[in-house]
PDB file of C-alpha atoms in Angstrom:
ATOM      1  CA  MET A   1       0.121  -0.009   0.071  1.00  0.00           C
ATOM      2  CA  SER A   2       1.150   3.356  -0.830  1.00  0.00           C
ATOM      3  CA  PRO A   3       1.430   5.974   2.052  1.00  0.00           C
ATOM      4  CA  ILE A   4      -1.640   7.734   1.077  1.00  0.00           C
ATOM      5  CA  GLU A   5      -3.490   4.449   1.100  1.00  0.00           C
ATOM      6  CA  LEU A   6      -2.024   3.701   4.631  1.00  0.00           C
ATOM      7  CA  ALA A   7      -3.369   7.127   5.957  1.00  0.00           C
ATOM      8  CA  GLN A   8      -6.833   6.663   4.227  1.00  0.00           C
ATOM      9  CA  SER A   9      -7.196   3.064   6.024  1.00  0.00           C
ATOM     10  CA  VAL A  10      -6.384   4.617   9.440  1.00  0.00           C
ATOM     11  CA  VAL A  11      -8.983   7.278   8.857  1.00  0.00           C
ATOM     12  CA  ASP A  12     -11.554   4.709   7.220  1.00  0.00           C
ATOM     13  CA  TYR A  13     -11.245   2.486  10.307  1.00  0.00           C
ATOM     14  CA  GLY A  14     -11.904   5.065  12.763  1.00  0.00           C
ATOM     15  CA  GLY A  15      -8.265   5.890  13.894  1.00  0.00           C
ATOM     16  CA  LEU A  16      -8.747   9.568  14.105  1.00  0.00           C
ATOM     17  CA  GLN A  17     -11.011   9.605  17.152  1.00  0.00           C
ATOM     18  CA  TYR A  18      -8.284   7.602  19.043  1.00  0.00           C
ATOM     19  CA  LEU A  19      -5.455   9.803  17.750  1.00  0.00           C
ATOM     20  CA  VAL A  20      -7.563  12.952  18.948  1.00  0.00           C
ATOM     21  CA  GLN A  21      -8.065  11.129  22.329  1.00  0.00           C
ATOM     22  CA  CYS A  22      -4.370  10.531  22.663  1.00  0.00           C
ATOM     23  CA  ILE A  23      -3.313  14.003  22.191  1.00  0.00           C
ATOM     24  CA  GLN A  24      -5.491  14.822  25.242  1.00  0.00           C
ATOM     25  CA  GLU A  25      -3.903  12.124  27.336  1.00  0.00           C
ATOM     26  CA  PRO A  26      -1.436  13.570  30.161  1.00  0.00           C
ATOM     27  CA  ASP A  27       1.446  11.459  28.877  1.00  0.00           C
ATOM     28  CA  MET A  28       3.736  13.599  26.821  1.00  0.00           C
ATOM     29  CA  SER A  29       5.231  10.934  24.663  1.00  0.00           C
ATOM     30  CA  ILE A  30       1.649   9.600  23.591  1.00  0.00           C
ATOM     31  CA  LYS A  31       0.692  13.553  22.759  1.00  0.00           C
ATOM     32  CA  ARG A  32       3.838  13.854  20.441  1.00  0.00           C
ATOM     33  CA  VAL A  33       3.395  10.428  18.689  1.00  0.00           C
ATOM     34  CA  SER A  34      -0.239  11.010  18.082  1.00  0.00           C
ATOM     35  CA  MET A  35       0.295  14.565  16.820  1.00  0.00           C
ATOM     36  CA  CYS A  36       2.938  13.495  14.477  1.00  0.00           C
ATOM     37  CA  VAL A  37       0.366  10.711  12.991  1.00  0.00           C
ATOM     38  CA  LEU A  38      -2.186  13.503  12.576  1.00  0.00           C
ATOM     39  CA  ALA A  39       0.095  15.612  10.648  1.00  0.00           C
ATOM     40  CA  ASP A  40       1.228  12.756   8.479  1.00  0.00           C
ATOM     41  CA  ILE A  41      -2.239  11.934   7.596  1.00  0.00           C
ATOM     42  CA  ALA A  42      -3.162  15.685   6.868  1.00  0.00           C
ATOM     43  CA  LYS A  43      -0.177  16.060   4.521  1.00  0.00           C
ATOM     44  CA  HIS A  44      -1.510  13.520   1.951  1.00  0.00           C
ATOM     45  CA  SER A  45      -4.601  15.252   0.503  1.00  0.00           C
ATOM     46  CA  THR A  46      -7.168  18.043   0.830  1.00  0.00           C
ATOM     47  CA  ASP A  47      -9.958  15.402   1.912  1.00  0.00           C
ATOM     48  CA  LEU A  48      -7.551  13.729   4.620  1.00  0.00           C
ATOM     49  CA  ALA A  49      -6.820  17.369   5.724  1.00  0.00           C
ATOM     50  CA  GLN A  50     -10.552  18.079   6.232  1.00  0.00           C
ATOM     51  CA  ARG A  51     -11.085  14.683   7.965  1.00  0.00           C
ATOM     52  CA  VAL A  52      -8.508  15.766  10.527  1.00  0.00           C
ATOM     53  CA  ILE A  53     -10.169  19.113  10.821  1.00  0.00           C
ATOM     54  CA  GLU A  54     -13.593  17.431  11.378  1.00  0.00           C
ATOM     55  CA  SER A  55     -12.194  15.217  14.018  1.00  0.00           C
ATOM     56  CA  SER A  56     -11.376  18.314  16.094  1.00  0.00           C
ATOM     57  CA  ALA A  57      -7.703  17.515  16.055  1.00  0.00           C
ATOM     58  CA  VAL A  58      -6.740  21.090  15.066  1.00  0.00           C
ATOM     59  CA  LYS A  59      -8.945  22.474  17.796  1.00  0.00           C
ATOM     60  CA  HIS A  60      -7.181  20.385  20.344  1.00  0.00           C
ATOM     61  CA  ALA A  61      -3.750  21.192  18.915  1.00  0.00           C
ATOM     62  CA  LEU A  62      -4.613  25.013  19.065  1.00  0.00           C
ATOM     63  CA  GLN A  63      -4.939  24.540  22.762  1.00  0.00           C
ATOM     64  CA  LEU A  64      -1.687  23.049  23.109  1.00  0.00           C
ATOM     65  CA  VAL A  65       0.611  25.515  21.144  1.00  0.00           C
ATOM     66  CA  SER A  66       1.643  27.196  24.434  1.00  0.00           C
ATOM     67  CA  THR A  67       3.043  23.973  25.705  1.00  0.00           C
ATOM     68  CA  THR A  68       6.906  24.240  26.593  1.00  0.00           C
ATOM     69  CA  ASP A  69       7.535  20.523  25.193  1.00  0.00           C
ATOM     70  CA  ILE A  70       9.681  21.341  22.087  1.00  0.00           C
ATOM     71  CA  LEU A  71       9.150  18.084  20.406  1.00  0.00           C
ATOM     72  CA  LEU A  72       5.437  18.404  20.865  1.00  0.00           C
ATOM     73  CA  ASN A  73       5.585  21.939  19.458  1.00  0.00           C
ATOM     74  CA  ARG A  74       7.408  20.645  16.290  1.00  0.00           C
ATOM     75  CA  GLN A  75       4.385  18.317  15.511  1.00  0.00           C
ATOM     76  CA  ILE A  76       1.764  21.047  16.339  1.00  0.00           C
ATOM     77  CA  CYS A  77       3.294  23.326  13.847  1.00  0.00           C
ATOM     78  CA  CYS A  78       3.846  20.874  11.331  1.00  0.00           C
ATOM     79  CA  LEU A  79      -0.132  19.810  11.600  1.00  0.00           C
ATOM     80  CA  LEU A  80      -1.133  23.413  11.301  1.00  0.00           C
ATOM     81  CA  ALA A  81       1.093  23.987   8.088  1.00  0.00           C
ATOM     82  CA  GLN A  82      -0.412  20.775   6.447  1.00  0.00           C
ATOM     83  CA  VAL A  83      -4.027  21.875   7.291  1.00  0.00           C
ATOM     84  CA  ALA A  84      -3.555  25.479   6.308  1.00  0.00           C
ATOM     85  CA  LYS A  85      -1.988  24.852   2.935  1.00  0.00           C
ATOM     86  CA  ARG A  86      -4.929  22.956   1.496  1.00  0.00           C
ATOM     87  CA  THR A  87      -7.793  25.510   1.199  1.00  0.00           C
ATOM     88  CA  LYS A  88      -9.171  28.729   2.615  1.00  0.00           C
ATOM     89  CA  ASP A  89     -11.435  26.952   4.811  1.00  0.00           C
ATOM     90  CA  SER A  90      -8.926  24.811   6.228  1.00  0.00           C
ATOM     91  CA  ALA A  91      -6.521  27.678   6.770  1.00  0.00           C
ATOM     92  CA  GLY A  92      -9.211  29.416   8.638  1.00  0.00           C
ATOM     93  CA  GLN A  93      -9.516  26.709  11.003  1.00  0.00           C
ATOM     94  CA  THR A  94      -5.987  27.661  12.144  1.00  0.00           C
ATOM     95  CA  ILE A  95      -6.089  31.247  12.337  1.00  0.00           C
ATOM     96  CA  ASN A  96      -6.376  31.420  16.144  1.00  0.00           C
ATOM     97  CA  ALA A  97      -2.916  29.912  16.185  1.00  0.00           C
ATOM     98  CA  MET A  98      -1.440  33.346  15.196  1.00  0.00           C
ATOM     99  CA  SER A  99      -1.923  34.755  18.766  1.00  0.00           C
ATOM    100  CA  SER A 100       0.102  31.927  20.169  1.00  0.00           C
ATOM    101  CA  LEU A 101       2.745  31.187  17.640  1.00  0.00           C
ATOM    102  CA  PRO A 102       5.050  34.096  18.601  1.00  0.00           C
ATOM    103  CA  ASP A 103       5.396  32.624  22.030  1.00  0.00           C
ATOM    104  CA  LEU A 104       7.458  29.761  20.263  1.00  0.00           C
ATOM    105  CA  MET A 105       9.959  32.209  18.982  1.00  0.00           C
ATOM    106  CA  THR A 106      12.125  32.132  22.192  1.00  0.00           C
ATOM    107  CA  VAL A 107      12.547  28.272  21.837  1.00  0.00           C
ATOM    108  CA  ARG A 108      14.863  28.708  18.889  1.00  0.00           C
ATOM    109  CA  ASP A 109      14.542  25.091  17.771  1.00  0.00           C
ATOM    110  CA  SER A 110      15.195  25.075  14.264  1.00  0.00           C
ATOM    111  CA  TYR A 111      12.424  22.546  13.505  1.00  0.00           C
ATOM    112  CA  VAL A 112       9.835  24.580  15.456  1.00  0.00           C
ATOM    113  CA  LEU A 113      10.838  27.676  13.672  1.00  0.00           C
ATOM    114  CA  ASN A 114      11.087  26.096  10.326  1.00  0.00           C
ATOM    115  CA  ASN A 115       7.441  24.847  10.750  1.00  0.00           C
ATOM    116  CA  THR A 116       6.100  27.989  12.130  1.00  0.00           C
ATOM    117  CA  VAL A 117       7.400  29.912   9.024  1.00  0.00           C
ATOM    118  CA  THR A 118       6.241  27.105   6.788  1.00  0.00           C
ATOM    119  CA  TYR A 119       2.649  27.600   8.484  1.00  0.00           C
ATOM    120  CA  SER A 120       2.782  31.303   7.832  1.00  0.00           C
ATOM    121  CA  GLY A 121       3.610  30.658   4.079  1.00  0.00           C
ATOM    122  CA  ALA A 122       0.725  28.164   3.803  1.00  0.00           C
ATOM    123  CA  VAL A 123      -1.688  30.901   5.290  1.00  0.00           C
ATOM    124  CA  ALA A 124      -0.391  33.797   3.147  1.00  0.00           C
ATOM    125  CA  LYS A 125      -0.797  31.768  -0.114  1.00  0.00           C
ATOM    126  CA  HIS A 126      -4.694  32.109   0.361  1.00  0.00           C
ATOM    127  CA  GLY A 127      -4.736  35.818  -0.368  1.00  0.00           C
ATOM    128  CA  GLU A 128      -5.160  39.366   0.939  1.00  0.00           C
ATOM    129  CA  ILE A 129      -7.403  38.455   3.954  1.00  0.00           C
ATOM    130  CA  PHE A 130      -5.045  35.935   5.337  1.00  0.00           C
ATOM    131  CA  CYS A 131      -2.064  37.911   4.610  1.00  0.00           C
ATOM    132  CA  LYS A 132      -3.603  40.890   6.593  1.00  0.00           C
ATOM    133  CA  LYS A 133      -4.231  38.705   9.547  1.00  0.00           C
ATOM    134  CA  LEU A 134      -0.628  37.377   9.347  1.00  0.00           C
ATOM    135  CA  VAL A 135       1.057  40.991   8.860  1.00  0.00           C
ATOM    136  CA  GLU A 136      -1.264  42.153  12.012  1.00  0.00           C
ATOM    137  CA  ALA A 137      -0.285  39.136  14.338  1.00  0.00           C
ATOM    138  CA  ASN A 138       1.640  40.391  17.298  1.00  0.00           C
ATOM    139  CA  GLY A 139       5.467  39.578  16.414  1.00  0.00           C
ATOM    140  CA  LEU A 140       4.710  36.935  13.746  1.00  0.00           C
ATOM    141  CA  PHE A 141       5.411  38.942  10.497  1.00  0.00           C
ATOM    142  CA  ASP A 142       8.497  40.307  12.029  1.00  0.00           C
ATOM    143  CA  PHE A 143       9.673  36.800  13.109  1.00  0.00           C
ATOM    144  CA  VAL A 144       9.224  35.502   9.510  1.00  0.00           C
ATOM    145  CA  THR A 145      11.256  38.266   8.006  1.00  0.00           C
ATOM    146  CA  ASN A 146      13.962  38.023  10.718  1.00  0.00           C
ATOM    147  CA  CYS A 147      14.536  34.385   9.720  1.00  0.00           C
ATOM    148  CA  ILE A 148      15.838  35.500   6.255  1.00  0.00           C
ATOM    149  CA  ARG A 149      18.751  37.021   7.878  1.00  0.00           C
ATOM    150  CA  ASP A 150      19.710  33.895  10.092  1.00  0.00           C
ATOM    151  CA  SER A 151      21.537  31.368   8.098  1.00  0.00           C
ATOM    152  CA  ARG A 152      21.760  28.966  11.072  1.00  0.00           C
ATOM    153  CA  LEU A 153      18.040  28.189  10.892  1.00  0.00           C
ATOM    154  CA  ARG A 154      16.429  25.788   8.636  1.00  0.00           C
ATOM    155  CA  SER A 155      13.684  28.330   8.292  1.00  0.00           C
ATOM    156  CA  GLN A 156      15.495  30.625   5.961  1.00  0.00           C
ATOM    157  CA  TYR A 157      14.277  29.110   2.816  1.00  0.00           C
ATOM    158  CA  ALA A 158      10.722  28.911   4.116  1.00  0.00           C
ATOM    159  CA  ALA A 159      10.990  32.635   5.011  1.00  0.00           C
ATOM    160  CA  CYS A 160      12.126  33.754   1.535  1.00  0.00           C
ATOM    161  CA  VAL A 161       9.079  31.866   0.136  1.00  0.00           C
ATOM    162  CA  THR A 162       6.602  33.215   2.828  1.00  0.00           C
ATOM    163  CA  VAL A 163       7.625  37.067   2.188  1.00  0.00           C
ATOM    164  CA  GLY A 164       6.976  36.451  -1.445  1.00  0.00           C
ATOM    165  CA  LYS A 165       3.742  35.103  -1.039  1.00  0.00           C
ATOM    166  CA  ILE A 166       2.753  38.184   1.430  1.00  0.00           C
ATOM    167  CA  ALA A 167       4.223  40.808  -1.220  1.00  0.00           C
ATOM    168  CA  ALA A 168       2.154  39.042  -4.019  1.00  0.00           C
ATOM    169  CA  CYS A 169      -0.987  40.222  -2.093  1.00  0.00           C
ATOM    170  CA  GLY A 170      -0.473  43.825  -3.538  1.00  0.00           C
ATOM    171  CA  GLU A 171       1.348  47.092  -3.278  1.00  0.00           C
ATOM    172  CA  VAL A 172       0.700  47.522   0.457  1.00  0.00           C
ATOM    173  CA  TYR A 173       1.920  44.229   1.423  1.00  0.00           C
ATOM    174  CA  GLY A 174       5.163  44.787  -0.752  1.00  0.00           C
ATOM    175  CA  MET A 175       5.824  47.934   1.081  1.00  0.00           C
ATOM    176  CA  ARG A 176       5.309  46.150   4.453  1.00  0.00           C
ATOM    177  CA  VAL A 177       7.941  43.618   3.411  1.00  0.00           C
ATOM    178  CA  ARG A 178      10.222  46.467   2.266  1.00  0.00           C
ATOM    179  CA  ASP A 179       9.747  48.332   5.639  1.00  0.00           C
ATOM    180  CA  THR A 180      11.112  45.394   7.470  1.00  0.00           C
ATOM    181  CA  GLY A 181      14.214  45.506   5.735  1.00  0.00           C
ATOM    182  CA  SER A 182      13.777  42.265   4.038  1.00  0.00           C
ATOM    183  CA  VAL A 183      14.654  43.465   0.593  1.00  0.00           C
ATOM    184  CA  ALA A 184      18.255  44.241   1.559  1.00  0.00           C
ATOM    185  CA  ALA A 185      18.431  40.823   3.212  1.00  0.00           C
ATOM    186  CA  LEU A 186      16.979  39.064   0.178  1.00  0.00           C
ATOM    187  CA  MET A 187      19.328  40.937  -2.064  1.00  0.00           C
ATOM    188  CA  GLN A 188      22.482  39.862   0.130  1.00  0.00           C
ATOM    189  CA  LEU A 189      21.179  36.189  -0.303  1.00  0.00           C
ATOM    190  CA  MET A 190      21.190  36.699  -4.214  1.00  0.00           C
ATOM    191  CA  SER A 191      24.834  37.730  -4.117  1.00  0.00           C
ATOM    192  CA  ASP A 192      26.086  35.156  -1.607  1.00  0.00           C
ATOM    193  CA  SER A 193      28.097  32.768  -3.474  1.00  0.00           C
ATOM    194  CA  THR A 194      27.979  30.228  -0.471  1.00  0.00           C
ATOM    195  CA  CYS A 195      24.341  30.554  -0.321  1.00  0.00           C
ATOM    196  CA  PRO A 196      22.430  27.211  -1.495  1.00  0.00           C
ATOM    197  CA  VAL A 197      20.892  27.449  -4.836  1.00  0.00           C
ATOM    198  CA  HIS A 198      17.405  26.753  -3.670  1.00  0.00           C
ATOM    199  CA  ILE A 199      17.515  29.508  -1.249  1.00  0.00           C
ATOM    200  CA  VAL A 200      19.116  32.025  -3.868  1.00  0.00           C
ATOM    201  CA  ARG A 201      16.251  31.175  -6.217  1.00  0.00           C
ATOM    202  CA  GLU A 202      13.577  31.825  -3.826  1.00  0.00           C
ATOM    203  CA  ALA A 203      15.239  35.017  -2.705  1.00  0.00           C
ATOM    204  CA  THR A 204      15.245  36.190  -6.334  1.00  0.00           C
ATOM    205  CA  ARG A 205      11.703  35.126  -6.837  1.00  0.00           C
ATOM    206  CA  SER A 206      10.655  37.199  -3.830  1.00  0.00           C
ATOM    207  CA  ILE A 207      12.492  40.238  -4.792  1.00  0.00           C
ATOM    208  CA  GLY A 208      11.081  40.067  -8.334  1.00  0.00           C
ATOM    209  CA  ILE A 209       7.217  39.880  -6.659  1.00  0.00           C
ATOM    210  CA  ILE A 210       7.995  42.738  -4.665  1.00  0.00           C
ATOM    211  CA  GLY A 211       9.367  45.099  -7.193  1.00  0.00           C
ATOM    212  CA  SER A 212       6.602  43.758  -9.567  1.00  0.00           C
ATOM    213  CA  GLN A 213       3.843  45.443  -7.170  1.00  0.00           C
ATOM    214  CA  SER A 214       4.432  49.103  -8.300  1.00  0.00           C
ATOM    215  CA  ALA A 215       6.919  51.337 -10.178  1.00  0.00           C
ATOM    216  CA  SER A 216       7.621  53.236  -6.894  1.00  0.00           C
ATOM    217  CA  LEU A 217       8.746  49.856  -5.272  1.00  0.00           C
ATOM    218  CA  ALA A 218      10.754  48.913  -8.076  1.00  0.00           C
ATOM    219  CA  SER A 219      12.412  52.463  -8.403  1.00  0.00           C
ATOM    220  CA  GLU A 220      13.292  52.510  -4.714  1.00  0.00           C
ATOM    221  CA  MET A 221      15.052  49.225  -4.830  1.00  0.00           C
ATOM    222  CA  GLY A 222      17.030  50.336  -7.733  1.00  0.00           C
ATOM    223  CA  GLN A 223      15.947  48.053 -10.261  1.00  0.00           C
ATOM    224  CA  LYS A 224      14.555  48.784 -13.777  1.00  0.00           C
ATOM    225  CA  SER A 225      12.354  45.928 -14.587  1.00  0.00           C
ATOM    226  CA  PHE A 226      11.387  43.769 -11.618  1.00  0.00           C
ATOM    227  CA  LYS A 227       8.227  42.688 -13.661  1.00  0.00           C
ATOM    228  CA  LYS A 228      10.535  41.189 -16.317  1.00  0.00           C
ATOM    229  CA  LEU A 229      12.715  39.636 -13.939  1.00  0.00           C
ATOM    230  CA  TYR A 230       9.993  37.999 -12.083  1.00  0.00           C
ATOM    231  CA  GLU A 231       8.432  36.759 -15.500  1.00  0.00           C
ATOM    232  CA  LEU A 232      11.980  35.274 -16.324  1.00  0.00           C
ATOM    233  CA  ILE A 233      12.136  33.466 -12.939  1.00  0.00           C
ATOM    234  CA  SER A 234       8.607  32.053 -13.358  1.00  0.00           C
ATOM    235  CA  ILE A 235       9.617  30.347 -16.565  1.00  0.00           C
ATOM    236  CA  THR A 236      12.698  28.882 -15.405  1.00  0.00           C
TER     237      THR A 236
END
Protein backbone atom coordinates (compact mmCIF):
# COMPACT_ATOMS: atom_id res chain seq x y z
CA MET A 1 0.00 0.00 0.00
CA SER A 2 1.13 3.54 -0.72
CA PRO A 3 1.52 6.10 2.10
CA ILE A 4 -1.71 7.84 1.13
CA GLU A 5 -3.57 4.51 1.08
CA LEU A 6 -2.24 3.70 4.53
CA ALA A 7 -3.34 7.11 5.81
CA GLN A 8 -6.77 6.61 4.25
CA SER A 9 -7.07 3.23 5.93
CA VAL A 10 -6.34 4.72 9.34
CA VAL A 11 -9.14 7.23 8.75
CA ASP A 12 -11.59 4.69 7.31
CA TYR A 13 -11.18 2.38 10.29
CA GLY A 14 -11.88 5.12 12.81
CA GLY A 15 -8.31 5.84 13.80
CA LEU A 16 -8.76 9.60 13.99
CA GLN A 17 -10.99 9.50 17.05
CA TYR A 18 -8.38 7.50 18.95
CA LEU A 19 -5.59 9.82 17.89
CA VAL A 20 -7.58 12.82 19.09
CA GLN A 21 -8.13 11.10 22.40
CA CYS A 22 -4.41 10.40 22.64
CA ILE A 23 -3.38 14.05 22.17
CA GLN A 24 -5.52 14.82 25.22
CA GLU A 25 -3.69 12.28 27.36
CA PRO A 26 -1.36 13.61 30.08
CA ASP A 27 1.52 11.43 28.89
CA MET A 28 3.69 13.71 26.75
CA SER A 29 5.17 10.90 24.64
CA ILE A 30 1.66 9.79 23.63
CA LYS A 31 0.77 13.36 22.69
CA ARG A 32 3.87 13.69 20.52
CA VAL A 33 3.43 10.46 18.58
CA SER A 34 -0.30 11.05 18.04
CA MET A 35 0.24 14.61 16.83
CA CYS A 36 2.92 13.36 14.45
CA VAL A 37 0.53 10.79 12.97
CA LEU A 38 -2.22 13.41 12.57
CA ALA A 39 0.17 15.70 10.70
CA ASP A 40 1.27 12.81 8.50
CA ILE A 41 -2.35 11.98 7.62
CA ALA A 42 -3.21 15.61 6.84
CA LYS A 43 -0.27 16.09 4.46
CA HIS A 44 -1.51 13.62 1.85
CA SER A 45 -4.64 15.28 0.45
CA THR A 46 -7.26 17.96 0.91
CA ASP A 47 -9.85 15.33 1.81
CA LEU A 48 -7.68 13.78 4.51
CA ALA A 49 -6.81 17.21 5.90
CA GLN A 50 -10.53 17.98 6.10
CA ARG A 51 -11.17 14.73 7.93
CA VAL A 52 -8.49 15.68 10.44
CA ILE A 53 -10.21 19.04 10.96
CA GLU A 54 -13.60 17.38 11.41
CA SER A 55 -12.12 15.09 14.05
CA SER A 56 -11.48 18.23 16.19
CA ALA A 57 -7.74 17.48 16.14
CA VAL A 58 -6.91 21.04 15.06
CA LYS A 59 -9.03 22.52 17.85
CA HIS A 60 -7.16 20.48 20.44
CA ALA A 61 -3.81 21.23 18.80
CA LEU A 62 -4.48 24.95 19.12
CA GLN A 63 -5.00 24.50 22.83
CA LEU A 64 -1.56 22.93 23.11
CA VAL A 65 0.43 25.55 21.18
CA SER A 66 1.65 27.21 24.36
CA THR A 67 3.15 23.97 25.67
CA THR A 68 6.80 24.11 26.71
CA ASP A 69 7.57 20.73 25.16
CA ILE A 70 9.73 21.37 22.09
CA LEU A 71 9.14 17.99 20.45
CA LEU A 72 5.37 18.41 20.73
CA ASN A 73 5.58 21.95 19.37
CA ARG A 74 7.37 20.62 16.30
CA GLN A 75 4.44 18.35 15.51
CA ILE A 76 1.76 20.94 16.34
CA CYS A 77 3.27 23.48 13.95
CA CYS A 78 3.69 20.79 11.31
CA LEU A 79 0.01 19.81 11.62
CA LEU A 80 -1.10 23.45 11.33
CA ALA A 81 1.03 23.91 8.20
CA GLN A 82 -0.29 20.72 6.56
CA VAL A 83 -3.89 21.75 7.22
CA ALA A 84 -3.52 25.43 6.34
CA LYS A 85 -1.97 24.84 2.92
CA ARG A 86 -5.02 23.03 1.56
CA THR A 87 -7.93 25.48 1.21
CA LYS A 88 -9.05 28.86 2.51
CA ASP A 89 -11.55 27.12 4.76
CA SER A 90 -8.93 24.82 6.24
CA ALA A 91 -6.54 27.74 6.73
CA GLY A 92 -9.32 29.59 8.51
CA GLN A 93 -9.53 26.77 11.03
CA THR A 94 -5.98 27.55 12.15
CA ILE A 95 -6.12 31.34 12.38
CA ASN A 96 -6.40 31.37 16.17
CA ALA A 97 -2.90 29.91 16.30
CA MET A 98 -1.42 33.24 15.23
CA SER A 99 -1.87 34.76 18.65
CA SER A 100 0.09 31.93 20.30
CA LEU A 101 2.80 31.12 17.76
CA PRO A 102 4.95 34.18 18.66
CA ASP A 103 5.43 32.57 22.08
CA LEU A 104 7.40 29.80 20.37
CA MET A 105 9.97 32.20 18.94
CA THR A 106 12.02 32.14 22.11
CA VAL A 107 12.51 28.37 21.77
CA ARG A 108 15.02 28.74 18.93
CA ASP A 109 14.52 25.13 17.90
CA SER A 110 15.20 24.96 14.17
CA TYR A 111 12.34 22.53 13.49
CA VAL A 112 9.79 24.56 15.45
CA LEU A 113 10.89 27.75 13.72
CA ASN A 114 10.89 26.14 10.28
CA ASN A 115 7.40 24.70 10.77
CA THR A 116 6.14 28.05 12.09
CA VAL A 117 7.44 29.91 9.04
CA THR A 118 6.11 27.19 6.73
CA TYR A 119 2.70 27.54 8.40
CA SER A 120 2.83 31.31 7.84
CA GLY A 121 3.54 30.75 4.15
CA ALA A 122 0.72 28.22 3.88
CA VAL A 123 -1.69 30.81 5.28
CA ALA A 124 -0.35 33.69 3.17
CA LYS A 125 -0.88 31.88 -0.13
CA HIS A 126 -4.66 32.06 0.32
CA GLY A 127 -4.81 35.78 -0.39
CA GLU A 128 -5.12 39.24 1.08
CA ILE A 129 -7.50 38.45 3.95
CA PHE A 130 -5.07 35.90 5.34
CA CYS A 131 -2.02 38.06 4.66
CA LYS A 132 -3.65 40.89 6.58
CA LYS A 133 -4.14 38.64 9.61
CA LEU A 134 -0.56 37.42 9.34
CA VAL A 135 0.92 40.89 9.06
CA GLU A 136 -1.19 42.14 11.98
CA ALA A 137 -0.44 39.16 14.23
CA ASN A 138 1.64 40.29 17.17
CA GLY A 139 5.27 39.59 16.33
CA LEU A 140 4.68 36.81 13.80
CA PHE A 141 5.37 38.86 10.66
CA ASP A 142 8.58 40.33 12.09
CA PHE A 143 9.65 36.84 13.12
CA VAL A 144 9.19 35.52 9.58
CA THR A 145 11.18 38.36 8.02
CA ASN A 146 13.95 38.05 10.60
CA CYS A 147 14.43 34.40 9.65
CA ILE A 148 15.72 35.55 6.24
CA ARG A 149 18.79 36.95 7.97
CA ASP A 150 19.67 33.92 10.06
CA SER A 151 21.59 31.34 8.05
CA ARG A 152 21.76 29.02 11.07
CA LEU A 153 18.05 28.33 10.86
CA ARG A 154 16.37 25.75 8.67
CA SER A 155 13.61 28.32 8.22
CA GLN A 156 15.60 30.66 5.95
CA TYR A 157 14.27 29.06 2.77
CA ALA A 158 10.68 29.02 4.06
CA ALA A 159 11.00 32.68 5.08
CA CYS A 160 12.07 33.66 1.54
CA VAL A 161 9.06 31.84 0.14
CA THR A 162 6.68 33.37 2.68
CA VAL A 163 7.63 37.02 2.18
CA GLY A 164 7.12 36.50 -1.55
CA LYS A 165 3.61 35.19 -0.95
CA ILE A 166 2.83 38.13 1.32
CA ALA A 167 4.17 40.67 -1.17
CA ALA A 168 2.15 39.04 -3.96
CA CYS A 169 -1.06 40.23 -2.27
CA GLY A 170 -0.51 43.78 -3.47
CA GLU A 171 1.47 46.99 -3.24
CA VAL A 172 0.56 47.60 0.40
CA TYR A 173 2.01 44.23 1.37
CA GLY A 174 5.05 44.70 -0.81
CA MET A 175 5.74 47.90 1.10
CA ARG A 176 5.22 46.18 4.43
CA VAL A 177 7.85 43.64 3.46
CA ARG A 178 10.16 46.42 2.31
CA ASP A 179 9.72 48.27 5.60
CA THR A 180 11.09 45.30 7.54
CA GLY A 181 14.40 45.55 5.73
CA SER A 182 13.78 42.23 4.00
CA VAL A 183 14.70 43.52 0.56
CA ALA A 184 18.30 44.16 1.58
CA ALA A 185 18.45 40.74 3.24
CA LEU A 186 17.06 39.03 0.12
CA MET A 187 19.52 40.85 -2.13
CA GLN A 188 22.38 39.81 0.11
CA LEU A 189 21.33 36.18 -0.29
CA MET A 190 21.22 36.62 -4.07
CA SER A 191 24.80 37.84 -4.12
CA ASP A 192 26.16 35.32 -1.60
CA SER A 193 28.20 32.73 -3.48
CA THR A 194 28.03 30.35 -0.51
CA CYS A 195 24.25 30.43 -0.26
CA PRO A 196 22.48 27.22 -1.40
CA VAL A 197 20.94 27.46 -4.86
CA HIS A 198 17.37 26.75 -3.71
CA ILE A 199 17.52 29.67 -1.25
CA VAL A 200 19.01 32.02 -3.86
CA ARG A 201 16.23 31.05 -6.24
CA GLU A 202 13.47 31.87 -3.76
CA ALA A 203 15.18 35.08 -2.67
CA THR A 204 15.34 36.15 -6.32
CA ARG A 205 11.73 35.19 -6.89
CA SER A 206 10.58 37.19 -3.87
CA ILE A 207 12.58 40.23 -4.96
CA GLY A 208 10.85 40.02 -8.32
CA ILE A 209 7.42 39.79 -6.70
CA ILE A 210 8.07 42.75 -4.39
CA GLY A 211 9.31 44.97 -7.20
CA SER A 212 6.51 43.96 -9.57
CA GLN A 213 3.85 45.38 -7.26
CA SER A 214 4.48 49.00 -8.27
CA ALA A 215 6.84 51.24 -10.19
CA SER A 216 7.63 53.15 -7.00
CA LEU A 217 8.77 49.98 -5.23
CA ALA A 218 10.91 48.97 -8.20
CA SER A 219 12.41 52.46 -8.35
CA GLU A 220 13.14 52.55 -4.63
CA MET A 221 14.93 49.23 -4.87
CA GLY A 222 17.15 50.51 -7.68
CA GLN A 223 15.95 48.07 -10.33
CA LYS A 224 14.55 48.93 -13.78
CA SER A 225 12.35 45.99 -14.57
CA PHE A 226 11.27 43.76 -11.71
CA LYS A 227 8.22 42.59 -13.64
CA LYS A 228 10.45 41.23 -16.38
CA LEU A 229 12.72 39.64 -13.78
CA TYR A 230 9.77 37.88 -12.17
CA GLU A 231 8.52 36.68 -15.57
CA LEU A 232 11.92 35.16 -16.32
CA ILE A 233 12.08 33.51 -12.91
CA SER A 234 8.60 32.06 -13.36
CA ILE A 235 9.58 30.44 -16.63
CA THR A 236 12.83 28.84 -15.35
